[in-house]
Structure formats: C-alpha cells, structure tokens
Amino acid sequence: VAKARRKLRGLIAEKNCAPLMLRIAWHSAGTFDVATKTGGPFGTMRCPAELAHGANAGLDIAVRLLEPIKEQVPILSYADFYQLAGVVAVEITGGPEVPFHPGRQDKTEPPPEGRLPDATLGSDHLRQVFTAQMGLSDQDIVALS
C-alpha cells in the first residue's frame, strides 16, 4: 500500500488530476445499493460497460492514467486501488489523512446504470438516492455537500 500511495502522489501531483481521482473513487463507491447489497467499489470501473454509463463520461482517462501504477502493485485489487486513488487525492489537496483498509474484492460485472445521484433531478431525487439506496443519513449528506 505504501508503494501505491507514493506512486499515486507522484501521478496526482504531476498530472494535476486530483479531481479525476476523487471522481473515480466516488463513482465506484456511489453505486452501492443497501437493499440489494450490490454495487459499490468492486473495481468494475475498468470494465467498458461501466465506463459507458453516461455519468462516467471521461473516467476512461482516470483508468488509463492509473493502469501503469496498478501494474506495479498487483497485490492490490482494482477495487482497493481506485479507492486508494481517492484517498490520496483528498490528502494531496490538503484534506485530512484518510484511514485506508484494503481487502475489497474485484468483480467483473458492473452495477446497472442509473445508480449515481443526478443533481439535475432535484433534491427529492438526491435524498432518495443518498438515504434509501445508499443508506446514508442526513448528516452524511451534509458532510458530502
């Protein structure tokens, strides 16, 4: 994990791509459905089917940037690696040090399209996705805002 952190710090600083790394981590995790226990950070963002989801436009760039580093740390799953990229992006932009716990399993089937919140659909939609689908509280929503 330490080697991956170092390499990710270098990549994010060199390419100035912290927002992109935060986005791939969020879009990976944001598909979780608490009712079905499906979706979430399982490394499926590397799959063409998930990259083709409308909300994921441009994340192919993140996947391409990350792949050379991922090849150097085969011990980490893609699921862990994409989340670690988000953790490092938070830290490198002056945010807090985020505890990281590896152990996520990779999957090959992406979640269905449409699980990420769509800000254009209004606050009722956002509340539905964050609370009913993801299982987050009002306090969580405020923290993410």
mmCIF file of N, CA and C in Angstrom:
data_model
loop_
_atom_site.group_PDB
_atom_site.id
_atom_site.type_symbol
_atom_site.label_atom_id
_atom_site.label_comp_id
_atom_site.label_asym_id
_atom_site.label_seq_id
_atom_site.Cartn_x
_atom_site.Cartn_y
_atom_site.Cartn_z
ATOM 1 N N VAL A 1 0.832 -1.192 0.000
ATOM 2 C CA VAL A 1 0.000 0.000 0.000
ATOM 3 C C VAL A 1 0.878 1.259 0.000
ATOM 4 N N ALA A 2 1.979 1.227 0.734
ATOM 5 C CA ALA A 2 2.865 2.395 0.810
ATOM 6 C C ALA A 2 3.431 2.741 -0.566
ATOM 7 N N LYS A 3 3.835 1.725 -1.314
ATOM 8 C CA LYS A 3 4.370 1.959 -2.660
ATOM 9 C C LYS A 3 3.294 2.572 -3.553
ATOM 10 N N ALA A 4 2.092 2.052 -3.489
ATOM 11 C CA ALA A 4 0.995 2.583 -4.299
ATOM 12 C C ALA A 4 0.705 4.031 -3.923
ATOM 13 N N ARG A 5 0.706 4.339 -2.629
ATOM 14 C CA ARG A 5 0.486 5.721 -2.176
ATOM 15 C C ARG A 5 1.537 6.663 -2.768
ATOM 16 N N ARG A 6 2.806 6.248 -2.682
ATOM 17 C CA ARG A 6 3.892 7.092 -3.218
ATOM 18 C C ARG A 6 3.702 7.342 -4.708
ATOM 19 N N LYS A 7 3.421 6.282 -5.436
ATOM 20 C CA LYS A 7 3.248 6.404 -6.891
ATOM 21 C C LYS A 7 2.031 7.267 -7.222
ATOM 22 N N LEU A 8 0.946 7.084 -6.482
ATOM 23 C CA LEU A 8 -0.257 7.885 -6.718
ATOM 24 C C LEU A 8 -0.010 9.356 -6.398
ATOM 25 N N ARG A 9 0.719 9.635 -5.324
ATOM 26 C CA ARG A 9 1.060 11.027 -5.000
ATOM 27 C C ARG A 9 1.809 11.678 -6.169
ATOM 28 N N GLY A 10 2.773 10.954 -6.711
ATOM 29 C CA GLY A 10 3.537 11.473 -7.838
ATOM 30 C C GLY A 10 2.666 11.719 -9.056
ATOM 31 N N LEU A 11 1.817 10.761 -9.389
ATOM 32 C CA LEU A 11 0.931 10.897 -10.547
ATOM 33 C C LEU A 11 -0.009 12.085 -10.379
ATOM 34 N N ILE A 12 -0.644 12.171 -9.222
ATOM 35 C CA ILE A 12 -1.625 13.231 -8.998
ATOM 36 C C ILE A 12 -0.959 14.602 -9.030
ATOM 37 N N ALA A 13 0.230 14.714 -8.462
ATOM 38 C CA ALA A 13 0.955 15.989 -8.493
ATOM 39 C C ALA A 13 1.393 16.331 -9.915
ATOM 40 N N GLU A 14 1.937 15.342 -10.621
ATOM 41 C CA GLU A 14 2.448 15.586 -11.977
ATOM 42 C C GLU A 14 1.334 15.926 -12.960
ATOM 43 N N LYS A 15 0.245 15.201 -12.903
ATOM 44 C CA LYS A 15 -0.846 15.376 -13.874
ATOM 45 C C LYS A 15 -1.932 16.329 -13.388
ATOM 46 N N ASN A 16 -1.806 16.798 -12.134
ATOM 47 C CA ASN A 16 -2.803 17.702 -11.561
ATOM 48 C C ASN A 16 -4.218 17.126 -11.735
ATOM 49 N N CYS A 17 -4.371 15.873 -11.319
ATOM 50 C CA CYS A 17 -5.609 15.145 -11.603
ATOM 51 C C CYS A 17 -6.359 14.706 -10.347
ATOM 52 N N ALA A 18 -6.195 15.425 -9.247
ATOM 53 C CA ALA A 18 -6.898 15.050 -8.013
ATOM 54 C C ALA A 18 -8.413 14.976 -8.207
ATOM 55 N N PRO A 19 -9.044 15.950 -8.885
ATOM 56 C CA PRO A 19 -10.497 15.845 -9.061
ATOM 57 C C PRO A 19 -10.916 14.570 -9.803
ATOM 58 N N LEU A 20 -10.139 14.183 -10.777
ATOM 59 C CA LEU A 20 -10.445 12.970 -11.536
ATOM 60 C C LEU A 20 -10.316 11.727 -10.663
ATOM 61 N N MET A 21 -9.313 11.701 -9.782
ATOM 62 C CA MET A 21 -9.133 10.552 -8.892
ATOM 63 C C MET A 21 -10.244 10.493 -7.841
ATOM 64 N N LEU A 22 -10.671 11.652 -7.354
ATOM 65 C CA LEU A 22 -11.810 11.683 -6.432
ATOM 66 C C LEU A 22 -13.063 11.175 -7.133
ATOM 67 N N ARG A 23 -13.217 11.566 -8.368
ATOM 68 C CA ARG A 23 -14.413 11.174 -9.121
ATOM 69 C C ARG A 23 -14.458 9.674 -9.375
ATOM 70 N N ILE A 24 -13.328 9.059 -9.744
ATOM 71 C CA ILE A 24 -13.361 7.615 -9.989
ATOM 72 C C ILE A 24 -13.659 6.859 -8.694
ATOM 73 N N ALA A 25 -13.120 7.335 -7.579
ATOM 74 C CA ALA A 25 -13.405 6.683 -6.296
ATOM 75 C C ALA A 25 -14.882 6.838 -5.934
ATOM 76 N N TRP A 26 -15.412 8.036 -6.093
ATOM 77 C CA TRP A 26 -16.815 8.291 -5.762
ATOM 78 C C TRP A 26 -17.744 7.508 -6.684
ATOM 79 N N HIS A 27 -17.487 7.543 -7.985
ATOM 80 C CA HIS A 27 -18.367 6.837 -8.917
ATOM 81 C C HIS A 27 -18.295 5.327 -8.721
ATOM 82 N N SER A 28 -17.177 4.835 -8.255
ATOM 83 C CA SER A 28 -17.069 3.406 -7.939
ATOM 84 C C SER A 28 -17.904 3.061 -6.711
ATOM 85 N N ALA A 29 -17.771 3.851 -5.670
ATOM 86 C CA ALA A 29 -18.468 3.562 -4.414
ATOM 87 C C ALA A 29 -19.937 3.970 -4.451
ATOM 88 N N GLY A 30 -20.252 4.999 -5.222
ATOM 89 C CA GLY A 30 -21.591 5.580 -5.212
ATOM 90 C C GLY A 30 -22.681 4.736 -5.829
ATOM 91 N N THR A 31 -22.331 3.591 -6.379
ATOM 92 C CA THR A 31 -23.340 2.711 -6.976
ATOM 93 C C THR A 31 -23.906 1.714 -5.970
ATOM 94 N N PHE A 32 -23.453 1.775 -4.724
ATOM 95 C CA PHE A 32 -23.908 0.812 -3.717
ATOM 96 C C PHE A 32 -25.408 0.932 -3.471
ATOM 97 N N ASP A 33 -26.065 -0.206 -3.362
ATOM 98 C CA ASP A 33 -27.488 -0.270 -3.030
ATOM 99 C C ASP A 33 -27.636 -1.072 -1.746
ATOM 100 N N VAL A 34 -28.053 -0.398 -0.681
ATOM 101 C CA VAL A 34 -28.145 -1.026 0.632
ATOM 102 C C VAL A 34 -29.188 -2.144 0.661
ATOM 103 N N ALA A 35 -30.258 -2.024 -0.121
ATOM 104 C CA ALA A 35 -31.328 -3.026 -0.105
ATOM 105 C C ALA A 35 -30.888 -4.347 -0.730
ATOM 106 N N THR A 36 -30.155 -4.254 -1.847
ATOM 107 C CA THR A 36 -29.752 -5.476 -2.557
ATOM 108 C C THR A 36 -28.323 -5.891 -2.247
ATOM 109 N N LYS A 37 -27.610 -5.010 -1.536
ATOM 110 C CA LYS A 37 -26.190 -5.252 -1.223
ATOM 111 C C LYS A 37 -25.372 -5.458 -2.505
ATOM 112 N N THR A 38 -25.723 -4.703 -3.542
ATOM 113 C CA THR A 38 -24.999 -4.778 -4.811
ATOM 114 C C THR A 38 -24.408 -3.415 -5.127
ATOM 115 N N GLY A 39 -23.531 -3.394 -6.132
ATOM 116 C CA GLY A 39 -22.849 -2.166 -6.494
ATOM 117 C C GLY A 39 -21.760 -1.860 -5.484
ATOM 118 N N GLY A 40 -21.196 -0.698 -5.609
ATOM 119 C CA GLY A 40 -20.132 -0.309 -4.696
ATOM 120 C C GLY A 40 -18.762 -0.481 -5.311
ATOM 121 N N PRO A 41 -17.729 -0.274 -4.503
ATOM 122 C CA PRO A 41 -16.356 -0.260 -5.023
ATOM 123 C C PRO A 41 -15.786 -1.663 -5.229
ATOM 124 N N PHE A 42 -16.064 -2.221 -6.381
ATOM 125 C CA PHE A 42 -15.569 -3.563 -6.690
ATOM 126 C C PHE A 42 -14.664 -3.588 -7.916
ATOM 127 N N GLY A 43 -14.102 -2.435 -8.283
ATOM 128 C CA GLY A 43 -13.137 -2.390 -9.374
ATOM 129 C C GLY A 43 -13.729 -2.512 -10.759
ATOM 130 N N THR A 44 -15.051 -2.431 -10.868
ATOM 131 C CA THR A 44 -15.677 -2.619 -12.180
ATOM 132 C C THR A 44 -15.558 -1.396 -13.078
ATOM 133 N N MET A 45 -15.036 -0.303 -12.560
ATOM 134 C CA MET A 45 -14.859 0.880 -13.396
ATOM 135 C C MET A 45 -13.895 0.610 -14.550
ATOM 136 N N ARG A 46 -13.097 -0.426 -14.433
ATOM 137 C CA ARG A 46 -12.175 -0.768 -15.510
ATOM 138 C C ARG A 46 -12.899 -1.458 -16.666
ATOM 139 N N CYS A 47 -14.137 -1.857 -16.462
ATOM 140 C CA CYS A 47 -14.920 -2.580 -17.468
ATOM 141 C C CYS A 47 -15.546 -1.594 -18.462
ATOM 142 N N PRO A 48 -15.418 -1.864 -19.751
ATOM 143 C CA PRO A 48 -16.009 -0.964 -20.750
ATOM 144 C C PRO A 48 -17.497 -0.690 -20.523
ATOM 145 N N ALA A 49 -18.232 -1.679 -20.038
ATOM 146 C CA ALA A 49 -19.671 -1.482 -19.816
ATOM 147 C C ALA A 49 -19.935 -0.399 -18.775
ATOM 148 N N GLU A 50 -19.148 -0.356 -17.704
ATOM 149 C CA GLU A 50 -19.367 0.681 -16.693
ATOM 150 C C GLU A 50 -18.826 2.026 -17.155
ATOM 151 N N LEU A 51 -17.721 2.016 -17.866
ATOM 152 C CA LEU A 51 -17.198 3.275 -18.398
ATOM 153 C C LEU A 51 -18.180 3.901 -19.384
ATOM 154 N N ALA A 52 -19.031 3.087 -19.994
ATOM 155 C CA ALA A 52 -20.016 3.582 -20.959
ATOM 156 C C ALA A 52 -21.233 4.220 -20.295
ATOM 157 N N HIS A 53 -21.400 4.059 -18.983
ATOM 158 C CA HIS A 53 -22.515 4.718 -18.296
ATOM 159 C C HIS A 53 -22.367 6.227 -18.478
ATOM 160 N N GLY A 54 -23.460 6.899 -18.749
ATOM 161 C CA GLY A 54 -23.425 8.336 -19.009
ATOM 162 C C GLY A 54 -22.732 9.144 -17.929
ATOM 163 N N ALA A 55 -22.979 8.815 -16.674
ATOM 164 C CA ALA A 55 -22.386 9.565 -15.560
ATOM 165 C C ALA A 55 -20.875 9.383 -15.477
ATOM 166 N N ASN A 56 -20.353 8.359 -16.137
ATOM 167 C CA ASN A 56 -18.922 8.057 -16.050
ATOM 168 C C ASN A 56 -18.120 8.615 -17.219
ATOM 169 N N ALA A 57 -18.719 9.494 -18.002
ATOM 170 C CA ALA A 57 -18.011 10.085 -19.139
ATOM 171 C C ALA A 57 -16.699 10.703 -18.661
ATOM 172 N N GLY A 58 -15.622 10.369 -19.329
ATOM 173 C CA GLY A 58 -14.306 10.911 -19.000
ATOM 174 C C GLY A 58 -13.506 10.094 -18.012
ATOM 175 N N LEU A 59 -14.130 9.127 -17.347
ATOM 176 C CA LEU A 59 -13.382 8.334 -16.366
ATOM 177 C C LEU A 59 -12.446 7.328 -17.021
ATOM 178 N N ASP A 60 -12.599 7.128 -18.322
ATOM 179 C CA ASP A 60 -11.624 6.298 -19.033
ATOM 180 C C ASP A 60 -10.235 6.924 -18.936
ATOM 181 N N ILE A 61 -10.171 8.231 -18.825
ATOM 182 C CA ILE A 61 -8.882 8.920 -18.669
ATOM 183 C C ILE A 61 -8.246 8.508 -17.341
ATOM 184 N N ALA A 62 -9.038 8.476 -16.284
ATOM 185 C CA ALA A 62 -8.518 8.056 -14.975
ATOM 186 C C ALA A 62 -8.015 6.621 -15.034
ATOM 187 N N VAL A 63 -8.786 5.749 -15.654
ATOM 188 C CA VAL A 63 -8.386 4.340 -15.765
ATOM 189 C C VAL A 63 -7.056 4.234 -16.502
ATOM 190 N N ARG A 64 -6.914 4.975 -17.595
ATOM 191 C CA ARG A 64 -5.656 4.940 -18.370
ATOM 192 C C ARG A 64 -4.481 5.492 -17.565
ATOM 193 N N LEU A 65 -4.703 6.561 -16.820
ATOM 194 C CA LEU A 65 -3.630 7.131 -16.002
ATOM 195 C C LEU A 65 -3.207 6.176 -14.886
ATOM 196 N N LEU A 66 -4.168 5.480 -14.316
ATOM 197 C CA LEU A 66 -3.894 4.620 -13.166
ATOM 198 C C LEU A 66 -3.302 3.265 -13.537
ATOM 199 N N GLU A 67 -3.582 2.770 -14.717
ATOM 200 C CA GLU A 67 -3.191 1.403 -15.074
ATOM 201 C C GLU A 67 -1.689 1.136 -14.942
ATOM 202 N N PRO A 68 -0.796 2.015 -15.404
ATOM 203 C CA PRO A 68 0.636 1.718 -15.247
ATOM 204 C C PRO A 68 1.065 1.555 -13.784
ATOM 205 N N ILE A 69 0.451 2.307 -12.884
ATOM 206 C CA ILE A 69 0.777 2.154 -11.461
ATOM 207 C C ILE A 69 0.158 0.868 -10.927
ATOM 208 N N LYS A 70 -1.064 0.590 -11.317
ATOM 209 C CA LYS A 70 -1.737 -0.630 -10.853
ATOM 210 C C LYS A 70 -0.919 -1.861 -11.221
ATOM 211 N N GLU A 71 -0.321 -1.863 -12.401
ATOM 212 C CA GLU A 71 0.502 -2.999 -12.833
ATOM 213 C C GLU A 71 1.692 -3.221 -11.900
ATOM 214 N N GLN A 72 2.147 -2.165 -11.230
ATOM 215 C CA GLN A 72 3.290 -2.263 -10.318
ATOM 216 C C GLN A 72 2.900 -2.745 -8.920
ATOM 217 N N VAL A 73 1.601 -2.780 -8.642
ATOM 218 C CA VAL A 73 1.126 -3.215 -7.319
ATOM 219 C C VAL A 73 0.025 -4.270 -7.484
ATOM 220 N N PRO A 74 0.392 -5.421 -8.049
ATOM 221 C CA PRO A 74 -0.632 -6.445 -8.313
ATOM 222 C C PRO A 74 -1.277 -7.006 -7.049
ATOM 223 N N ILE A 75 -0.658 -6.779 -5.905
ATOM 224 C CA ILE A 75 -1.236 -7.285 -4.654
ATOM 225 C C ILE A 75 -2.551 -6.576 -4.317
ATOM 226 N N LEU A 76 -2.719 -5.338 -4.790
ATOM 227 C CA LEU A 76 -3.960 -4.595 -4.544
ATOM 228 C C LEU A 76 -4.993 -4.923 -5.617
ATOM 229 N N SER A 77 -6.223 -5.116 -5.204
ATOM 230 C CA SER A 77 -7.309 -5.288 -6.169
ATOM 231 C C SER A 77 -7.563 -3.943 -6.852
ATOM 232 N N TYR A 78 -8.223 -3.978 -8.003
ATOM 233 C CA TYR A 78 -8.635 -2.721 -8.636
ATOM 234 C C TYR A 78 -9.576 -1.963 -7.706
ATOM 235 N N ALA A 79 -10.432 -2.697 -7.018
ATOM 236 C CA ALA A 79 -11.379 -2.074 -6.087
ATOM 237 C C ALA A 79 -10.636 -1.258 -5.033
ATOM 238 N N ASP A 80 -9.626 -1.850 -4.428
ATOM 239 C CA ASP A 80 -8.820 -1.134 -3.438
ATOM 240 C C ASP A 80 -8.046 0.011 -4.083
ATOM 241 N N PHE A 81 -7.479 -0.245 -5.240
ATOM 242 C CA PHE A 81 -6.612 0.738 -5.886
ATOM 243 C C PHE A 81 -7.373 2.010 -6.253
ATOM 244 N N TYR A 82 -8.569 1.864 -6.814
ATOM 245 C CA TYR A 82 -9.349 3.048 -7.178
ATOM 246 C C TYR A 82 -9.770 3.831 -5.937
ATOM 247 N N GLN A 83 -10.078 3.140 -4.848
ATOM 248 C CA GLN A 83 -10.424 3.844 -3.612
ATOM 249 C C GLN A 83 -9.193 4.530 -3.017
ATOM 250 N N LEU A 84 -8.051 3.870 -3.093
ATOM 251 C CA LEU A 84 -6.811 4.475 -2.600
ATOM 252 C C LEU A 84 -6.473 5.728 -3.400
ATOM 253 N N ALA A 85 -6.737 5.727 -4.695
ATOM 254 C CA ALA A 85 -6.501 6.920 -5.515
ATOM 255 C C ALA A 85 -7.326 8.090 -4.987
ATOM 256 N N GLY A 86 -8.558 7.836 -4.587
ATOM 257 C CA GLY A 86 -9.388 8.883 -4.000
ATOM 258 C C GLY A 86 -8.865 9.353 -2.658
ATOM 259 N N VAL A 87 -8.417 8.425 -1.836
ATOM 260 C CA VAL A 87 -7.849 8.753 -0.524
ATOM 261 C C VAL A 87 -6.630 9.658 -0.693
ATOM 262 N N VAL A 88 -5.741 9.291 -1.591
ATOM 263 C CA VAL A 88 -4.526 10.076 -1.825
ATOM 264 C C VAL A 88 -4.889 11.449 -2.392
ATOM 265 N N ALA A 89 -5.899 11.511 -3.248
ATOM 266 C CA ALA A 89 -6.323 12.797 -3.806
ATOM 267 C C ALA A 89 -6.818 13.730 -2.704
ATOM 268 N N VAL A 90 -7.555 13.200 -1.754
ATOM 269 C CA VAL A 90 -8.015 14.016 -0.618
ATOM 270 C C VAL A 90 -6.810 14.557 0.141
ATOM 271 N N GLU A 91 -5.872 13.688 0.429
ATOM 272 C CA GLU A 91 -4.707 14.079 1.225
ATOM 273 C C GLU A 91 -3.820 15.084 0.498
ATOM 274 N N ILE A 92 -3.594 14.869 -0.792
ATOM 275 C CA ILE A 92 -2.667 15.730 -1.538
ATOM 276 C C ILE A 92 -3.242 17.128 -1.761
ATOM 277 N N THR A 93 -4.562 17.255 -1.662
ATOM 278 C CA THR A 93 -5.181 18.568 -1.837
ATOM 279 C C THR A 93 -5.412 19.287 -0.512
ATOM 280 N N GLY A 94 -4.798 18.772 0.552
ATOM 281 C CA GLY A 94 -4.871 19.452 1.836
ATOM 282 C C GLY A 94 -5.945 18.930 2.763
ATOM 283 N N GLY A 95 -6.633 17.888 2.341
ATOM 284 C CA GLY A 95 -7.647 17.293 3.209
ATOM 285 C C GLY A 95 -7.009 16.455 4.296
ATOM 286 N N PRO A 96 -7.837 15.861 5.127
ATOM 287 C CA PRO A 96 -7.307 15.053 6.225
ATOM 288 C C PRO A 96 -6.712 13.741 5.734
ATOM 289 N N GLU A 97 -5.882 13.158 6.565
ATOM 290 C CA GLU A 97 -5.391 11.811 6.283
ATOM 291 C C GLU A 97 -6.566 10.860 6.493
ATOM 292 N N VAL A 98 -6.839 10.067 5.473
ATOM 293 C CA VAL A 98 -7.994 9.173 5.497
ATOM 294 C C VAL A 98 -7.510 7.753 5.763
ATOM 295 N N PRO A 99 -8.049 7.096 6.770
ATOM 296 C CA PRO A 99 -7.654 5.698 7.005
ATOM 297 C C PRO A 99 -8.025 4.849 5.792
ATOM 298 N N PHE A 100 -7.135 3.963 5.410
ATOM 299 C CA PHE A 100 -7.390 3.087 4.260
ATOM 300 C C PHE A 100 -7.267 1.640 4.705
ATOM 301 N N HIS A 101 -8.269 0.875 4.381
ATOM 302 C CA HIS A 101 -8.298 -0.536 4.763
ATOM 303 C C HIS A 101 -8.477 -1.386 3.511
ATOM 304 N N PRO A 102 -7.425 -2.056 3.042
ATOM 305 C CA PRO A 102 -7.558 -2.901 1.852
ATOM 306 C C PRO A 102 -8.360 -4.163 2.150
ATOM 307 N N GLY A 103 -8.754 -4.827 1.105
ATOM 308 C CA GLY A 103 -9.465 -6.092 1.252
ATOM 309 C C GLY A 103 -10.689 -6.210 0.359
ATOM 310 N N ARG A 104 -10.941 -5.198 -0.469
ATOM 311 C CA ARG A 104 -12.082 -5.262 -1.380
ATOM 312 C C ARG A 104 -11.803 -6.287 -2.478
ATOM 313 N N GLN A 105 -12.840 -6.974 -2.886
ATOM 314 C CA GLN A 105 -12.722 -7.971 -3.948
ATOM 315 C C GLN A 105 -13.110 -7.345 -5.286
ATOM 316 N N ASP A 106 -12.401 -7.707 -6.332
ATOM 317 C CA ASP A 106 -12.777 -7.275 -7.675
ATOM 318 C C ASP A 106 -13.937 -8.117 -8.188
ATOM 319 N N LYS A 107 -14.795 -7.477 -8.959
ATOM 320 C CA LYS A 107 -15.871 -8.167 -9.668
ATOM 321 C C LYS A 107 -15.737 -7.841 -11.145
ATOM 322 N N THR A 108 -16.406 -8.613 -11.973
ATOM 323 C CA THR A 108 -16.319 -8.386 -13.417
ATOM 324 C C THR A 108 -17.611 -7.836 -14.001
ATOM 325 N N GLU A 109 -18.701 -7.894 -13.254
ATOM 326 C CA GLU A 109 -19.989 -7.380 -13.721
ATOM 327 C C GLU A 109 -20.288 -6.039 -13.068
ATOM 328 N N PRO A 110 -20.380 -4.971 -13.864
ATOM 329 C CA PRO A 110 -20.684 -3.668 -13.266
ATOM 330 C C PRO A 110 -22.139 -3.587 -12.816
ATOM 331 N N PRO A 111 -22.428 -2.658 -11.918
ATOM 332 C CA PRO A 111 -23.814 -2.449 -11.495
ATOM 333 C C PRO A 111 -24.618 -1.835 -12.640
ATOM 334 N N PRO A 112 -25.943 -1.886 -12.552
ATOM 335 C CA PRO A 112 -26.750 -1.272 -13.608
ATOM 336 C C PRO A 112 -26.552 0.240 -13.648
ATOM 337 N N GLU A 113 -26.730 0.795 -14.825
ATOM 338 C CA GLU A 113 -26.614 2.246 -14.980
ATOM 339 C C GLU A 113 -27.756 2.943 -14.237
ATOM 340 N N GLY A 114 -27.478 4.151 -13.766
ATOM 341 C CA GLY A 114 -28.512 4.964 -13.151
ATOM 342 C C GLY A 114 -28.507 4.985 -11.637
ATOM 343 N N ARG A 115 -27.506 4.414 -11.017
ATOM 344 C CA ARG A 115 -27.478 4.386 -9.544
ATOM 345 C C ARG A 115 -26.856 5.635 -8.928
ATOM 346 N N LEU A 116 -26.077 6.359 -9.673
ATOM 347 C CA LEU A 116 -25.451 7.562 -9.119
ATOM 348 C C LEU A 116 -26.472 8.692 -9.056
ATOM 349 N N PRO A 117 -26.368 9.552 -8.065
ATOM 350 C CA PRO A 117 -27.304 10.674 -7.982
ATOM 351 C C PRO A 117 -27.121 11.626 -9.158
ATOM 352 N N ASP A 118 -28.223 12.197 -9.605
ATOM 353 C CA ASP A 118 -28.222 13.143 -10.719
ATOM 354 C C ASP A 118 -28.741 14.477 -10.188
ATOM 355 N N ALA A 119 -27.850 15.437 -10.022
ATOM 356 C CA ALA A 119 -28.206 16.729 -9.422
ATOM 357 C C ALA A 119 -29.285 17.458 -10.213
ATOM 358 N N THR A 120 -29.414 17.166 -11.500
ATOM 359 C CA THR A 120 -30.422 17.853 -12.315
ATOM 360 C C THR A 120 -31.839 17.381 -11.998
ATOM 361 N N LEU A 121 -31.980 16.303 -11.245
ATOM 362 C CA LEU A 121 -33.309 15.767 -10.923
ATOM 363 C C LEU A 121 -33.867 16.297 -9.607
ATOM 364 N N GLY A 122 -33.147 17.194 -8.965
ATOM 365 C CA GLY A 122 -33.676 17.868 -7.789
ATOM 366 C C GLY A 122 -33.376 17.189 -6.464
ATOM 367 N N SER A 123 -33.772 17.888 -5.404
ATOM 368 C CA SER A 123 -33.419 17.454 -4.053
ATOM 369 C C SER A 123 -34.135 16.175 -3.623
ATOM 370 N N ASP A 124 -35.372 15.962 -4.069
ATOM 371 C CA ASP A 124 -36.074 14.727 -3.698
ATOM 372 C C ASP A 124 -35.344 13.506 -4.244
ATOM 373 N N HIS A 125 -34.876 13.620 -5.474
ATOM 374 C CA HIS A 125 -34.112 12.519 -6.083
ATOM 375 C C HIS A 125 -32.811 12.285 -5.309
ATOM 376 N N LEU A 126 -32.112 13.362 -4.993
ATOM 377 C CA LEU A 126 -30.848 13.225 -4.263
ATOM 378 C C LEU A 126 -31.070 12.565 -2.903
ATOM 379 N N ARG A 127 -32.087 12.995 -2.206
ATOM 380 C CA ARG A 127 -32.387 12.406 -0.899
ATOM 381 C C ARG A 127 -32.719 10.923 -1.050
ATOM 382 N N GLN A 128 -33.497 10.563 -2.068
ATOM 383 C CA GLN A 128 -33.859 9.161 -2.314
ATOM 384 C C GLN A 128 -32.607 8.321 -2.551
ATOM 385 N N VAL A 129 -31.711 8.794 -3.402
ATOM 386 C CA VAL A 129 -30.504 8.026 -3.713
ATOM 387 C C VAL A 129 -29.616 7.911 -2.480
ATOM 388 N N PHE A 130 -29.377 9.028 -1.815
ATOM 389 C CA PHE A 130 -28.455 9.008 -0.677
ATOM 390 C C PHE A 130 -28.998 8.232 0.520
ATOM 391 N N THR A 131 -30.281 8.363 0.810
ATOM 392 C CA THR A 131 -30.811 7.703 2.008
ATOM 393 C C THR A 131 -31.348 6.310 1.722
ATOM 394 N N ALA A 132 -32.298 6.195 0.798
ATOM 395 C CA ALA A 132 -32.929 4.895 0.547
ATOM 396 C C ALA A 132 -31.992 3.926 -0.162
ATOM 397 N N GLN A 133 -31.283 4.401 -1.177
ATOM 398 C CA GLN A 133 -30.419 3.496 -1.940
ATOM 399 C C GLN A 133 -29.086 3.245 -1.253
ATOM 400 N N MET A 134 -28.396 4.319 -0.882
ATOM 401 C CA MET A 134 -27.054 4.166 -0.316
ATOM 402 C C MET A 134 -27.051 3.928 1.189
ATOM 403 N N GLY A 135 -28.149 4.246 1.851
ATOM 404 C CA GLY A 135 -28.222 4.034 3.290
ATOM 405 C C GLY A 135 -27.533 5.103 4.114
ATOM 406 N N LEU A 136 -27.366 6.295 3.549
ATOM 407 C CA LEU A 136 -26.701 7.380 4.266
ATOM 408 C C LEU A 136 -27.716 8.181 5.081
ATOM 409 N N SER A 137 -27.226 8.877 6.077
ATOM 410 C CA SER A 137 -28.080 9.713 6.928
ATOM 411 C C SER A 137 -28.066 11.155 6.420
ATOM 412 N N ASP A 138 -28.950 11.974 6.987
ATOM 413 C CA ASP A 138 -28.943 13.398 6.648
ATOM 414 C C ASP A 138 -27.591 14.026 6.973
ATOM 415 N N GLN A 139 -26.988 13.614 8.081
ATOM 416 C CA GLN A 139 -25.674 14.137 8.460
ATOM 417 C C GLN A 139 -24.624 13.762 7.406
ATOM 418 N N ASP A 140 -24.723 12.548 6.867
ATOM 419 C CA ASP A 140 -23.797 12.125 5.812
ATOM 420 C C ASP A 140 -23.956 13.007 4.578
ATOM 421 N N ILE A 141 -25.209 13.294 4.220
ATOM 422 C CA ILE A 141 -25.482 14.122 3.045
ATOM 423 C C ILE A 141 -24.879 15.508 3.234
ATOM 424 N N VAL A 142 -25.046 16.083 4.415
ATOM 425 C CA VAL A 142 -24.478 17.404 4.701
ATOM 426 C C VAL A 142 -22.959 17.355 4.580
ATOM 427 N N ALA A 143 -22.349 16.321 5.109
ATOM 428 C CA ALA A 143 -20.886 16.198 5.048
ATOM 429 C C ALA A 143 -20.400 16.076 3.610
ATOM 430 N N LEU A 144 -21.156 15.411 2.762
ATOM 431 C CA LEU A 144 -20.765 15.249 1.361
ATOM 432 C C LEU A 144 -21.009 16.507 0.540
ATOM 433 N N SER A 145 -21.867 17.391 1.029
ATOM 434 C CA SER A 145 -22.223 18.590 0.267
ATOM 435 C C SER A 145 -21.128 19.548 0.300
#
